[in-house]
XYZ file of C-alpha atoms in Angstrom:
243
model
C 97.509 129.311 145.249
C 99.747 129.736 142.223
C 100.496 126.871 139.872
C 102.164 127.016 136.463
C 102.482 123.694 134.692
C 101.586 121.612 131.643
C 98.343 119.659 131.736
C 95.988 117.501 129.686
C 92.473 118.911 129.319
C 89.911 116.415 130.638
C 86.557 118.181 130.673
C 84.872 121.579 130.507
C 81.493 123.018 131.458
C 79.963 126.388 130.775
C 80.114 128.942 133.585
C 78.503 132.326 133.188
C 77.839 133.970 129.861
C 81.268 133.584 128.265
C 83.456 131.570 130.616
C 83.870 127.927 131.462
C 85.345 125.712 134.139
C 88.044 123.381 132.865
C 89.442 120.311 134.605
C 92.936 119.308 133.558
C 95.356 116.595 134.661
C 98.835 117.735 135.691
C 101.654 115.268 136.294
C 102.674 116.383 139.771
C 99.562 118.133 141.116
C 96.775 115.859 139.903
C 93.460 117.088 138.561
C 93.141 120.857 138.783
C 89.936 122.815 138.061
C 89.977 126.431 136.984
C 87.732 129.171 135.642
C 88.745 130.363 132.184
C 87.484 133.841 131.402
C 86.245 133.902 127.812
C 86.731 130.160 127.574
C 83.772 129.783 125.228
C 85.200 132.246 122.734
C 86.171 131.287 119.202
C 89.838 131.631 120.155
C 89.855 129.524 123.319
C 87.203 126.888 122.629
C 89.498 124.813 120.344
C 92.346 125.107 122.859
C 90.221 123.639 125.648
C 88.986 120.530 123.877
C 89.489 117.331 125.886
C 92.716 115.584 124.959
C 94.681 118.752 124.213
C 97.829 119.625 126.117
C 98.033 123.120 127.547
C 100.311 125.169 129.725
C 98.040 126.389 132.489
C 98.473 129.015 135.137
C 96.123 128.695 138.109
C 95.751 131.569 140.593
C 93.541 131.830 143.690
C 93.685 133.922 146.845
C 92.459 131.114 149.091
C 92.434 127.336 148.982
C 88.617 127.338 148.955
C 88.325 129.650 145.945
C 87.957 128.293 142.403
C 91.212 129.362 140.757
C 91.319 131.583 137.724
C 92.992 129.730 134.892
C 94.806 131.154 131.914
C 95.899 128.777 129.180
C 98.458 128.551 126.424
C 98.126 125.851 123.748
C 100.992 123.362 123.614
C 99.649 120.465 121.572
C 96.274 120.227 119.869
C 94.463 117.019 119.000
C 91.357 118.891 117.849
C 91.529 117.404 114.357
C 90.853 113.948 115.823
C 87.459 115.088 117.085
C 86.284 115.103 113.465
C 86.916 111.330 113.168
C 84.159 109.282 114.866
C 86.272 106.454 116.300
C 89.258 108.485 117.572
C 86.809 111.078 118.902
C 84.929 108.373 120.819
C 88.197 107.078 122.281
C 89.274 110.527 123.445
C 85.830 111.337 124.835
C 85.773 108.168 126.920
C 89.301 108.159 128.291
C 89.232 111.832 129.283
C 85.747 111.583 130.824
C 86.786 108.494 132.803
C 89.861 110.249 134.153
C 87.959 113.423 134.989
C 85.308 111.703 137.055
C 87.387 108.922 138.634
C 90.275 110.940 140.065
C 90.030 113.140 143.150
C 91.303 116.688 142.770
C 94.827 117.781 143.639
C 96.210 114.283 144.263
C 99.189 113.390 142.072
C 98.955 110.355 139.822
C 102.059 110.655 137.623
C 101.665 107.148 136.189
C 98.106 107.927 135.116
C 99.198 111.220 133.584
C 101.847 109.411 131.559
C 99.447 106.593 130.711
C 96.775 108.993 129.500
C 99.312 110.825 127.381
C 100.359 107.471 125.903
C 96.763 106.599 124.975
C 96.168 109.984 123.361
C 99.477 109.777 121.485
C 98.597 106.274 120.257
C 95.207 107.470 118.982
C 96.935 110.345 117.236
C 99.641 108.163 115.673
C 97.335 105.359 114.522
C 93.707 106.454 114.115
C 92.760 102.854 113.200
C 91.494 101.130 116.346
C 93.854 98.168 116.060
C 96.748 100.529 116.686
C 95.533 102.040 119.962
C 92.611 100.167 121.514
C 94.880 97.759 123.380
C 96.676 100.724 124.941
C 93.327 102.084 126.098
C 92.455 98.779 127.824
C 95.819 98.814 129.603
C 95.138 102.371 130.752
C 91.810 101.266 132.232
C 93.656 98.523 134.121
C 96.232 101.047 135.320
C 93.521 103.391 136.571
C 91.875 100.561 138.491
C 95.219 99.679 140.072
C 96.104 103.271 140.979
C 92.758 103.692 142.735
C 93.143 100.493 144.741
C 91.105 98.105 142.606
C 93.877 96.413 140.657
C 93.523 92.985 139.100
C 96.011 90.269 140.047
C 97.093 88.532 136.857
C 100.346 87.163 138.280
C 99.057 83.733 139.240
C 96.021 81.521 139.609
C 93.884 82.417 142.624
C 92.723 78.789 142.850
C 95.881 76.710 142.401
C 98.641 79.265 142.986
C 100.343 78.350 139.721
C 101.632 80.974 137.291
C 101.215 79.117 134.012
C 98.315 78.631 131.609
C 96.334 81.589 132.969
C 93.229 81.682 130.804
C 90.431 83.279 132.851
C 89.683 86.134 135.263
C 87.350 85.879 138.245
C 84.618 88.565 138.114
C 84.527 88.545 141.935
C 88.175 88.695 142.994
C 89.765 90.144 139.869
C 92.359 87.390 140.025
C 93.597 85.225 137.185
C 92.495 81.595 137.008
C 94.343 78.788 135.241
C 92.688 76.335 132.918
C 92.912 73.632 135.592
C 91.594 75.918 138.309
C 88.649 76.971 136.159
C 87.512 73.442 135.348
C 83.728 73.283 135.580
C 83.355 77.038 136.144
C 84.428 78.418 132.780
C 81.061 80.024 132.011
C 81.199 82.045 135.228
C 84.589 83.562 134.406
C 85.955 86.110 131.938
C 88.305 84.781 129.244
C 91.742 86.301 129.841
C 93.210 87.675 126.583
C 96.903 86.970 126.153
C 97.890 90.591 125.461
C 97.109 91.586 129.047
C 99.953 89.350 130.175
C 102.274 89.116 127.174
C 101.838 92.634 125.741
C 101.514 93.422 122.051
C 98.454 94.516 120.121
C 95.350 92.327 120.469
C 93.245 90.928 117.672
C 89.545 91.706 117.568
C 88.410 88.900 119.874
C 91.091 89.550 122.489
C 90.384 93.276 122.419
C 86.693 92.781 123.139
C 87.537 90.293 125.892
C 89.837 92.856 127.493
C 87.166 95.562 127.284
C 84.658 93.217 128.933
C 86.997 92.675 131.890
C 87.857 96.320 132.482
C 84.271 97.430 131.884
C 83.020 95.063 134.572
C 85.428 96.282 137.244
C 85.146 99.957 136.333
C 81.360 99.725 136.634
C 81.464 97.766 139.876
C 84.223 99.601 141.722
C 84.552 103.149 140.374
C 81.697 104.355 138.179
C 78.917 103.945 140.716
C 75.953 106.163 141.574
C 76.445 109.711 140.236
C 79.801 108.801 138.733
C 78.218 106.389 136.240
C 77.425 109.089 133.668
C 80.539 108.489 131.473
C 79.526 104.864 130.899
C 77.335 105.988 127.991
C 80.484 107.270 126.282
C 82.152 103.900 126.853
C 79.189 102.034 125.389
C 79.364 104.172 122.253
C 83.085 103.508 121.984
C 82.721 99.749 122.444
C 79.989 99.634 119.764
C 82.273 101.440 117.333
C 85.212 99.195 118.197
C 83.126 96.086 117.586
C 82.390 97.296 114.076
C 85.968 98.399 113.484
C 87.621 95.104 114.443
C 84.950 92.760 113.063
């Protein structure tokens, strides 16, 4: 195996006395793990922070062998890790991607979507400037993994107008008429998930409630549920930030 490409660092774990194993998302080759010799050194540790963009070179003699990875920094977002809210956003979105995606399967739309979220956090550290983009990325990840929500029309009446709720069972939109009598059993559907734009505080939290439900139910199950603690910390911070 020999791969030379740009990638977004998703996660790292210590390996041996000085090295670490990094997982990074490439656009055309999916998630790629690699052993970085000296990865815990003062020089390389900042380069391998989640959210940074690197140029990586992976080499392995066999397909079964963990590749050796050498890295070159391309774009650092390390400074954002010193700010609690942006740091929480980066920690969650990279951890989600790292654990949800299988290795070596290309997801170019998710690569571009993740880059968009990280760029939005970098451009507008205030949550109102990027949190809506993060919710849309969660929806995109659900869709790319086969668990997409259908917000194109009402699952009860078939109409496409006045969509105001989401079914927690089917993931389909429900109109006001279709929801009559069952409103308390449904998620409110925030307008920005259909119309675009940046949500206000109430709509943002409604969007997070929807994506959180389906991520927990369909993707982050059993051993993969560990990143949910990072999401809970992020949601708590967002509640305070948009209050």
